Amino acid sequence: MNDTLQWPFFDESHRTLGETLDRWCHDTLPALGHGDESAACRERVAALGQAGWLKYCVPAGENGVWGGARQNLDSRSLCILRETLARYDALADFAFAMQGLGSGAISLGGSQAIQDAYLPKVSSGQAIAAFALSEPQAGSDVAALSCRADVDGNEYVLTGRKTWISNGGIADFYTVFVRTGQGLGARGISAFVVDADTPGLHIEEAIRTISPHPLATLRFDECRIPADCMLGKLNEGFKLAMRTLDIFRSSVAAAANGFARRALQEALAYAGERKMFDQTLLDFQLTQAYLGDMATEIDKAALLTYRAAWLRDVQGVRTTKETAMAKMAATESAQWVIDRAVQMLGARGVVSDSPVERLYRDIRALRIYEGATEVQKLIIARELIKQQQTETI
């Protein structure tokens, strides 16, 4: 990571952040528990909050009232944090990421009262956040949402189900996207913040995946919430969801880069000590070729990742295409790099709960979360078509 921090995408504050975080991860993360994922996730949120790292998940607010490290969300900082955390501990990366994603719509579209109530608790680790968008029949096609919120006086009544909800079951609040209008597709979707203890909100099912973390299906049975819990404007929740994902999707790419760097680190260490035919595995040209390819794939993905983050932070432009490219390239490259590491370690690489075996499971999930690779290709193509049409008018 230190070499990457010398790239021109960063300023001195980013370099200091990366170096300080690396030392903290080295000293702190190995001591945290890895048993029950819900308890382990809570432990990581508390540790990240106490150390001040969650301050990068929210903006500072007027006079720093929200506790954020910067006045505005900084994509480069988010990426540095996720890449470093992922290199050490996938669950710590997950815990950090969900604090940002789960509260992102509040940062972008919440009223002053909502922002004041929730963001300080997110930045300190006192409240765990969750982002509730997907449904049983609405995953990649998020505009196909059917979970509803019907107005009733000064309240909205939520009915329906949400699934694949990270932090489901341990979150203190959920940012929920539901249908409020009559139109199909992206129109008619609104966003609300819903406290976990609200009557009518149930954890229907805990979900286990190959990369363990808290995950659940939520059910809303006439769940009543005040109308002022809405985030942003009525029927404009889809735009808010996409703005949130545009900020945090590049950090998914950064997490993939962190996984890949750890795999390369493990492969180099093993190849240097593994004796074969009177030499080390590292002495074989085939091993060296693999290592060269692995390092190149990582840097290619990192360049795309930090280009997207820099464009948003510095140029202030919409980065839907660039972020999709980064997410696709980084997760696919990391899968290839980690697979090579497993192959290089041989039998040791498939030992349950060994570092590279965990990485193999962690990266497989990232190729699906927050938009599968196939969806990223469609996003990129659609942005290219829009650009072409605009240029020909």
Short mmCIF file of C-alpha atoms in Angstrom, two decimals:
data_model
loop_
_atom_site.label_atom_id
_atom_site.label_comp_id
_atom_site.label_asym_id
_atom_site.label_seq_id
_atom_site.Cartn_x
_atom_site.Cartn_y
_atom_site.Cartn_z
CA MET A 1 0.00 0.00 0.00
CA ASN A 2 2.88 2.39 0.74
CA ASP A 3 3.99 2.41 -2.92
CA THR A 4 0.42 3.09 -4.05
CA LEU A 5 0.17 6.07 -1.70
CA GLN A 6 2.95 7.78 -3.65
CA TRP A 7 0.72 7.95 -6.73
CA PRO A 8 -0.44 11.47 -7.72
CA PHE A 9 -4.06 10.67 -6.80
CA PHE A 10 -3.25 11.36 -3.13
CA ASP A 11 -2.19 14.23 -0.91
CA GLU A 12 -0.19 14.10 2.28
CA SER A 13 -3.27 13.54 4.46
CA HIS A 14 -4.08 10.37 2.51
CA ARG A 15 -0.53 9.09 2.94
CA THR A 16 -0.63 9.73 6.67
CA LEU A 17 -4.02 8.00 6.88
CA GLY A 18 -2.76 4.87 5.10
CA GLU A 19 0.42 4.58 7.15
CA THR A 20 -1.30 5.19 10.49
CA LEU A 21 -4.11 2.76 9.70
CA ASP A 22 -1.65 0.08 8.64
CA ARG A 23 0.09 0.24 12.01
CA TRP A 24 -3.25 0.12 13.84
CA CYS A 25 -4.42 -2.90 11.83
CA HIS A 26 -1.17 -4.74 12.51
CA ASP A 27 -1.40 -4.09 16.25
CA THR A 28 -5.15 -4.43 16.83
CA LEU A 29 -6.99 -6.67 14.38
CA PRO A 30 -5.27 -10.01 15.13
CA ALA A 31 -6.55 -9.86 18.71
CA LEU A 32 -10.22 -9.52 17.76
CA GLY A 33 -12.50 -12.57 17.87
CA HIS A 34 -13.49 -14.66 14.85
CA GLY A 35 -16.23 -16.84 16.35
CA ASP A 36 -19.87 -15.84 16.04
CA GLU A 37 -19.92 -13.36 13.16
CA SER A 38 -22.54 -11.13 14.76
CA ALA A 39 -20.54 -10.70 17.95
CA ALA A 40 -17.33 -10.37 15.95
CA CYS A 41 -18.86 -7.67 13.77
CA ARG A 42 -20.09 -5.69 16.77
CA GLU A 43 -16.60 -5.95 18.28
CA ARG A 44 -15.06 -4.54 15.10
CA VAL A 45 -17.52 -1.66 14.86
CA ALA A 46 -16.69 -0.73 18.45
CA ALA A 47 -12.95 -0.97 17.84
CA LEU A 48 -13.13 1.04 14.61
CA GLY A 49 -15.25 3.68 16.29
CA GLN A 50 -13.00 3.97 19.34
CA ALA A 51 -9.93 4.37 17.10
CA GLY A 52 -11.62 7.10 15.05
CA TRP A 53 -11.70 5.29 11.69
CA LEU A 54 -15.49 5.46 11.39
CA LYS A 55 -15.21 9.25 11.24
CA TYR A 56 -14.45 8.80 7.54
CA CYS A 57 -17.88 7.22 6.96
CA VAL A 58 -19.79 10.46 7.53
CA PRO A 59 -19.25 14.17 6.74
CA ALA A 60 -18.18 16.51 9.51
CA GLY A 61 -21.29 18.68 9.51
CA GLU A 62 -21.45 22.26 10.74
CA ASN A 63 -18.85 22.79 13.48
CA GLY A 64 -18.04 19.08 13.30
CA VAL A 65 -21.34 18.13 14.95
CA TRP A 66 -21.64 14.81 13.06
CA GLY A 67 -18.14 13.70 13.96
CA GLY A 68 -16.84 13.20 10.43
CA ALA A 69 -13.12 13.45 9.66
CA ARG A 70 -13.71 15.64 6.57
CA GLN A 71 -16.30 18.19 5.60
CA ASN A 72 -17.51 15.93 2.77
CA LEU A 73 -17.28 12.21 2.14
CA ASP A 74 -13.90 11.55 0.53
CA SER A 75 -13.80 8.57 -1.81
CA ARG A 76 -10.01 8.27 -1.72
CA SER A 77 -10.01 8.03 2.07
CA LEU A 78 -12.76 5.41 1.95
CA CYS A 79 -10.74 3.39 -0.57
CA ILE A 80 -7.52 3.61 1.45
CA LEU A 81 -9.35 2.49 4.56
CA ARG A 82 -11.06 -0.43 2.86
CA GLU A 83 -7.99 -1.64 1.00
CA THR A 84 -5.92 -1.62 4.19
CA LEU A 85 -8.59 -3.21 6.38
CA ALA A 86 -9.31 -5.91 3.78
CA ARG A 87 -5.64 -6.82 3.57
CA TYR A 88 -5.71 -7.64 7.28
CA ASP A 89 -9.26 -8.73 8.09
CA ALA A 90 -12.29 -9.14 5.81
CA LEU A 91 -14.83 -8.72 8.60
CA ALA A 92 -13.23 -5.47 9.75
CA ASP A 93 -13.49 -4.19 6.19
CA PHE A 94 -17.13 -5.27 6.09
CA ALA A 95 -17.93 -3.58 9.41
CA PHE A 96 -16.38 -0.32 8.21
CA ALA A 97 -18.03 -0.43 4.79
CA MET A 98 -21.53 -0.98 6.13
CA GLN A 99 -21.27 1.98 8.48
CA GLY A 100 -20.69 4.15 5.42
CA LEU A 101 -23.12 2.49 3.04
CA GLY A 102 -25.86 2.16 5.65
CA SER A 103 -25.69 5.85 6.56
CA GLY A 104 -24.77 7.23 3.12
CA ALA A 105 -28.33 8.16 2.17
CA ILE A 106 -28.67 10.00 5.48
CA SER A 107 -25.50 11.97 4.74
CA LEU A 108 -26.75 12.80 1.24
CA GLY A 109 -30.49 13.26 1.75
CA GLY A 110 -31.46 13.26 5.40
CA SER A 111 -33.09 16.20 7.09
CA GLN A 112 -31.02 18.18 9.60
CA ALA A 113 -32.84 16.43 12.46
CA ILE A 114 -32.17 12.95 11.05
CA GLN A 115 -28.53 13.75 10.33
CA ASP A 116 -28.04 15.12 13.84
CA ALA A 117 -29.70 12.07 15.38
CA TYR A 118 -27.91 9.30 13.47
CA LEU A 119 -24.59 10.42 12.01
CA PRO A 120 -22.74 11.09 15.29
CA LYS A 121 -23.62 7.59 16.48
CA VAL A 122 -22.38 6.09 13.22
CA SER A 123 -19.07 7.94 13.36
CA SER A 124 -18.46 6.89 16.98
CA GLY A 125 -19.52 3.27 16.50
CA GLN A 126 -22.42 3.64 18.96
CA ALA A 127 -24.96 2.66 16.29
CA ILE A 128 -24.67 0.00 13.59
CA ALA A 129 -26.08 0.91 10.19
CA ALA A 130 -27.60 -1.17 7.38
CA PHE A 131 -28.61 -0.56 3.75
CA ALA A 132 -31.86 -2.33 2.80
CA LEU A 133 -32.34 -2.27 -0.95
CA SER A 134 -32.48 -5.83 -2.35
CA GLU A 135 -35.61 -8.00 -2.35
CA PRO A 136 -36.32 -11.65 -3.22
CA GLN A 137 -37.22 -10.62 -6.80
CA ALA A 138 -35.19 -7.41 -7.01
CA GLY A 139 -31.45 -7.84 -6.79
CA SER A 140 -29.48 -6.53 -9.74
CA ASP A 141 -32.68 -4.90 -11.05
CA VAL A 142 -33.25 -2.69 -8.04
CA ALA A 143 -35.93 -0.72 -9.89
CA ALA A 144 -38.17 -3.80 -9.59
CA LEU A 145 -38.82 -3.21 -5.89
CA SER A 146 -42.23 -4.28 -4.58
CA CYS A 147 -41.91 -3.57 -0.84
CA ARG A 148 -44.31 -0.66 -0.25
CA ALA A 149 -44.81 2.33 1.97
CA ASP A 150 -48.37 3.67 1.98
CA VAL A 151 -49.14 7.06 3.45
CA ASP A 152 -51.59 7.19 6.37
CA GLY A 153 -51.92 10.68 7.82
CA ASN A 154 -48.54 11.69 9.22
CA GLU A 155 -47.18 8.17 8.93
CA TYR A 156 -46.07 5.69 6.31
CA VAL A 157 -46.95 2.00 6.61
CA LEU A 158 -44.26 -0.35 5.29
CA THR A 159 -45.25 -3.79 3.99
CA GLY A 160 -43.06 -6.37 2.27
CA ARG A 161 -39.69 -8.07 2.50
CA LYS A 162 -36.04 -7.20 2.03
CA THR A 163 -33.32 -9.80 1.70
CA TRP A 164 -29.53 -10.15 1.49
CA ILE A 165 -29.38 -7.29 3.98
CA SER A 166 -25.90 -6.98 5.44
CA ASN A 167 -25.91 -6.27 9.18
CA GLY A 168 -29.46 -7.65 9.22
CA GLY A 169 -30.20 -8.66 12.79
CA ILE A 170 -27.50 -6.55 14.44
CA ALA A 171 -28.17 -3.11 12.95
CA ASP A 172 -29.61 -0.35 15.11
CA PHE A 173 -31.27 1.23 12.07
CA TYR A 174 -31.92 0.46 8.42
CA THR A 175 -31.94 2.75 5.41
CA VAL A 176 -34.86 1.21 3.52
CA PHE A 177 -35.85 1.79 -0.11
CA VAL A 178 -39.51 1.09 -0.86
CA ARG A 179 -42.14 1.84 -3.48
CA THR A 180 -44.31 4.86 -2.72
CA GLY A 181 -45.61 5.72 -6.19
CA GLN A 182 -47.77 3.92 -8.70
CA GLY A 183 -45.24 3.88 -11.54
CA LEU A 184 -43.09 0.90 -12.37
CA GLY A 185 -39.31 0.88 -12.59
CA ALA A 186 -37.13 3.48 -10.93
CA ARG A 187 -39.91 6.02 -10.52
CA GLY A 188 -41.97 5.93 -7.38
CA ILE A 189 -39.26 4.72 -4.97
CA SER A 190 -38.58 6.56 -1.71
CA ALA A 191 -36.05 6.09 1.09
CA PHE A 192 -36.69 6.00 4.84
CA VAL A 193 -34.65 5.46 7.97
CA VAL A 194 -36.25 2.77 10.15
CA ASP A 195 -35.07 1.96 13.68
CA ALA A 196 -34.49 -1.73 14.32
CA ASP A 197 -36.91 -1.80 17.26
CA THR A 198 -39.83 -0.33 15.28
CA PRO A 199 -42.97 -2.50 15.73
CA GLY A 200 -43.71 -4.45 12.57
CA LEU A 201 -40.06 -4.88 11.56
CA HIS A 202 -39.02 -8.52 11.92
CA ILE A 203 -35.87 -10.49 11.21
CA GLU A 204 -37.42 -13.29 9.21
CA GLU A 205 -34.30 -15.34 8.51
CA ALA A 206 -30.56 -15.21 9.14
CA ILE A 207 -28.60 -16.11 6.00
CA ARG A 208 -25.27 -17.94 5.97
CA THR A 209 -22.84 -17.37 3.12
CA ILE A 210 -19.37 -18.58 2.12
CA SER A 211 -17.93 -15.31 3.44
CA PRO A 212 -19.45 -15.17 6.94
CA HIS A 213 -20.94 -11.88 8.08
CA PRO A 214 -24.31 -10.81 9.54
CA LEU A 215 -26.89 -11.17 6.75
CA ALA A 216 -30.66 -11.51 6.97
CA THR A 217 -34.09 -11.24 5.40
CA LEU A 218 -36.30 -8.50 6.85
CA ARG A 219 -40.10 -8.54 6.92
CA PHE A 220 -42.29 -5.47 7.33
CA ASP A 221 -45.80 -6.19 8.64
CA GLU A 222 -47.68 -2.88 8.69
CA CYS A 223 -44.57 -1.24 10.08
CA ARG A 224 -45.51 2.37 10.90
CA ILE A 225 -42.93 5.14 10.76
CA PRO A 226 -43.30 8.94 10.95
CA ALA A 227 -43.42 10.71 7.59
CA ASP A 228 -40.41 12.80 8.60
CA CYS A 229 -38.26 9.63 8.50
CA MET A 230 -38.14 10.03 4.72
CA LEU A 231 -34.70 10.65 3.22
CA GLY A 232 -34.63 13.03 0.28
CA LYS A 233 -37.75 13.77 -1.71
CA LEU A 234 -40.85 11.64 -2.25
CA ASN A 235 -40.44 9.20 -5.15
CA GLU A 236 -36.77 10.11 -5.66
CA GLY A 237 -35.24 7.37 -3.54
CA PHE A 238 -33.79 5.51 -6.51
CA LYS A 239 -31.62 8.51 -7.38
CA LEU A 240 -30.50 8.65 -3.76
CA ALA A 241 -29.63 4.95 -3.78
CA MET A 242 -27.58 5.34 -6.97
CA ARG A 243 -25.75 8.38 -5.59
CA THR A 244 -24.91 6.38 -2.47
CA LEU A 245 -23.67 3.42 -4.49
CA ASP A 246 -21.60 5.67 -6.75
CA ILE A 247 -19.69 6.88 -3.69
CA PHE A 248 -19.14 3.50 -2.07
CA ARG A 249 -18.81 1.18 -5.07
CA SER A 250 -15.26 2.32 -5.77
CA SER A 251 -14.42 1.29 -2.20
CA VAL A 252 -15.62 -2.24 -3.05
CA ALA A 253 -12.91 -2.28 -5.70
CA ALA A 254 -10.42 -1.10 -3.09
CA ALA A 255 -11.40 -3.95 -0.76
CA ALA A 256 -10.82 -6.42 -3.60
CA ASN A 257 -7.39 -4.90 -4.13
CA GLY A 258 -6.66 -5.41 -0.43
CA PHE A 259 -7.62 -9.08 -0.66
CA ALA A 260 -5.41 -9.50 -3.73
CA ARG A 261 -2.42 -7.81 -2.10
CA ARG A 262 -2.71 -10.11 0.91
CA ALA A 263 -2.83 -13.13 -1.43
CA LEU A 264 0.31 -11.97 -3.22
CA GLN A 265 2.00 -11.42 0.14
CA GLU A 266 1.11 -14.95 1.28
CA ALA A 267 2.24 -16.45 -2.05
CA LEU A 268 5.60 -14.66 -1.96
CA ALA A 269 6.28 -15.75 1.61
CA TYR A 270 5.37 -19.37 0.92
CA ALA A 271 7.28 -19.58 -2.36
CA GLY A 272 10.41 -18.28 -0.66
CA GLU A 273 10.40 -21.01 1.99
CA ARG A 274 8.97 -24.02 0.10
CA LYS A 275 11.79 -26.42 -0.90
CA MET A 276 11.41 -28.37 -4.15
CA PHE A 277 14.09 -30.28 -6.08
CA ASP A 278 17.03 -28.64 -4.27
CA GLN A 279 15.68 -25.10 -4.72
CA THR A 280 12.79 -23.00 -3.52
CA LEU A 281 9.49 -22.64 -5.31
CA LEU A 282 10.46 -19.00 -5.85
CA ASP A 283 13.40 -20.05 -8.02
CA PHE A 284 11.17 -21.60 -10.68
CA GLN A 285 10.53 -19.40 -13.69
CA LEU A 286 6.89 -20.47 -13.79
CA THR A 287 6.44 -19.20 -10.24
CA GLN A 288 8.10 -15.92 -11.12
CA ALA A 289 5.83 -15.53 -14.16
CA TYR A 290 2.78 -16.04 -11.97
CA LEU A 291 4.03 -13.47 -9.47
CA GLY A 292 4.66 -10.97 -12.21
CA ASP A 293 1.17 -11.42 -13.58
CA MET A 294 -0.36 -11.16 -10.10
CA ALA A 295 1.43 -7.90 -9.29
CA THR A 296 0.46 -6.39 -12.64
CA GLU A 297 -3.21 -7.32 -12.24
CA ILE A 298 -3.28 -5.69 -8.81
CA ASP A 299 -1.78 -2.43 -10.02
CA LYS A 300 -4.08 -2.30 -13.06
CA ALA A 301 -7.10 -2.64 -10.79
CA ALA A 302 -5.75 -0.14 -8.27
CA LEU A 303 -5.18 2.48 -10.97
CA LEU A 304 -8.80 2.16 -12.11
CA THR A 305 -9.98 2.30 -8.49
CA TYR A 306 -8.14 5.44 -7.51
CA ARG A 307 -8.87 7.13 -10.84
CA ALA A 308 -12.58 6.80 -10.07
CA ALA A 309 -12.13 8.06 -6.51
CA TRP A 310 -9.94 10.99 -7.65
CA LEU A 311 -12.41 12.02 -10.35
CA ARG A 312 -15.21 12.24 -7.80
CA ASP A 313 -13.16 13.98 -5.09
CA VAL A 314 -11.11 16.41 -7.17
CA GLN A 315 -12.95 16.86 -10.46
CA GLY A 316 -16.38 16.65 -8.86
CA VAL A 317 -17.81 14.77 -11.82
CA ARG A 318 -20.27 11.89 -12.04
CA THR A 319 -18.27 8.66 -12.04
CA THR A 320 -20.83 5.93 -12.73
CA LYS A 321 -18.85 4.49 -15.65
CA GLU A 322 -15.44 4.76 -14.01
CA THR A 323 -16.69 3.29 -10.75
CA ALA A 324 -18.30 0.35 -12.56
CA MET A 325 -15.05 -0.28 -14.42
CA ALA A 326 -13.09 -0.23 -11.17
CA LYS A 327 -15.51 -2.57 -9.38
CA MET A 328 -15.57 -5.05 -12.25
CA ALA A 329 -11.83 -5.03 -12.92
CA ALA A 330 -10.75 -5.16 -9.29
CA THR A 331 -13.01 -8.01 -8.20
CA GLU A 332 -12.30 -10.11 -11.30
CA SER A 333 -8.55 -9.50 -11.07
CA ALA A 334 -8.53 -10.29 -7.36
CA GLN A 335 -10.35 -13.56 -7.98
CA TRP A 336 -7.65 -14.53 -10.49
CA VAL A 337 -4.80 -13.43 -8.19
CA ILE A 338 -6.20 -15.31 -5.20
CA ASP A 339 -6.82 -18.43 -7.29
CA ARG A 340 -3.15 -18.34 -8.37
CA ALA A 341 -2.11 -18.00 -4.72
CA VAL A 342 -4.21 -21.02 -3.74
CA GLN A 343 -2.66 -23.03 -6.56
CA MET A 344 0.85 -21.97 -5.56
CA LEU A 345 0.32 -23.00 -1.95
CA GLY A 346 -1.02 -26.39 -3.04
CA ALA A 347 -2.63 -28.42 -0.28
CA ARG A 348 -1.90 -25.68 2.24
CA GLY A 349 -3.97 -23.32 0.14
CA VAL A 350 -7.19 -25.29 0.64
CA VAL A 351 -6.86 -25.86 4.38
CA SER A 352 -10.03 -24.57 5.98
CA ASP A 353 -9.69 -21.11 7.53
CA SER A 354 -6.15 -20.58 6.32
CA PRO A 355 -5.47 -17.03 5.04
CA VAL A 356 -5.71 -17.78 1.31
CA GLU A 357 -8.69 -20.12 1.76
CA ARG A 358 -10.54 -17.31 3.56
CA LEU A 359 -9.55 -14.90 0.82
CA TYR A 360 -10.90 -17.31 -1.79
CA ARG A 361 -14.31 -17.24 -0.13
CA ASP A 362 -14.25 -13.51 0.57
CA ILE A 363 -13.49 -12.45 -3.00
CA ARG A 364 -16.07 -14.77 -4.54
CA ALA A 365 -18.76 -12.91 -2.67
CA LEU A 366 -17.43 -9.47 -3.67
CA ARG A 367 -17.88 -10.30 -7.35
CA ILE A 368 -21.63 -10.31 -6.64
CA TYR A 369 -22.20 -7.73 -3.88
CA GLU A 370 -23.18 -4.18 -4.87
CA GLY A 371 -23.70 -5.14 -8.48
CA ALA A 372 -22.45 -8.35 -10.08
CA THR A 373 -19.77 -8.22 -12.76
CA GLU A 374 -22.36 -8.72 -15.49
CA VAL A 375 -24.33 -5.72 -14.24
CA GLN A 376 -21.19 -3.57 -14.22
CA LYS A 377 -20.67 -4.40 -17.90
CA LEU A 378 -24.19 -3.21 -18.68
CA ILE A 379 -23.65 0.00 -16.71
CA ILE A 380 -20.42 0.73 -18.57
CA ALA A 381 -22.03 0.06 -21.95
CA ARG A 382 -25.04 2.25 -21.16
CA GLU A 383 -22.81 5.11 -20.08
CA LEU A 384 -20.81 4.79 -23.30
CA ILE A 385 -24.01 4.87 -25.36
CA LYS A 386 -25.23 7.97 -23.51
CA GLN A 387 -21.88 9.65 -24.11
CA GLN A 388 -21.95 8.77 -27.80
CA GLN A 389 -25.49 10.05 -28.22
CA THR A 390 -24.66 13.31 -26.46
CA GLU A 391 -21.59 13.88 -28.63
CA THR A 392 -23.56 13.34 -31.87
CA ILE A 393 -26.36 15.78 -31.05
#
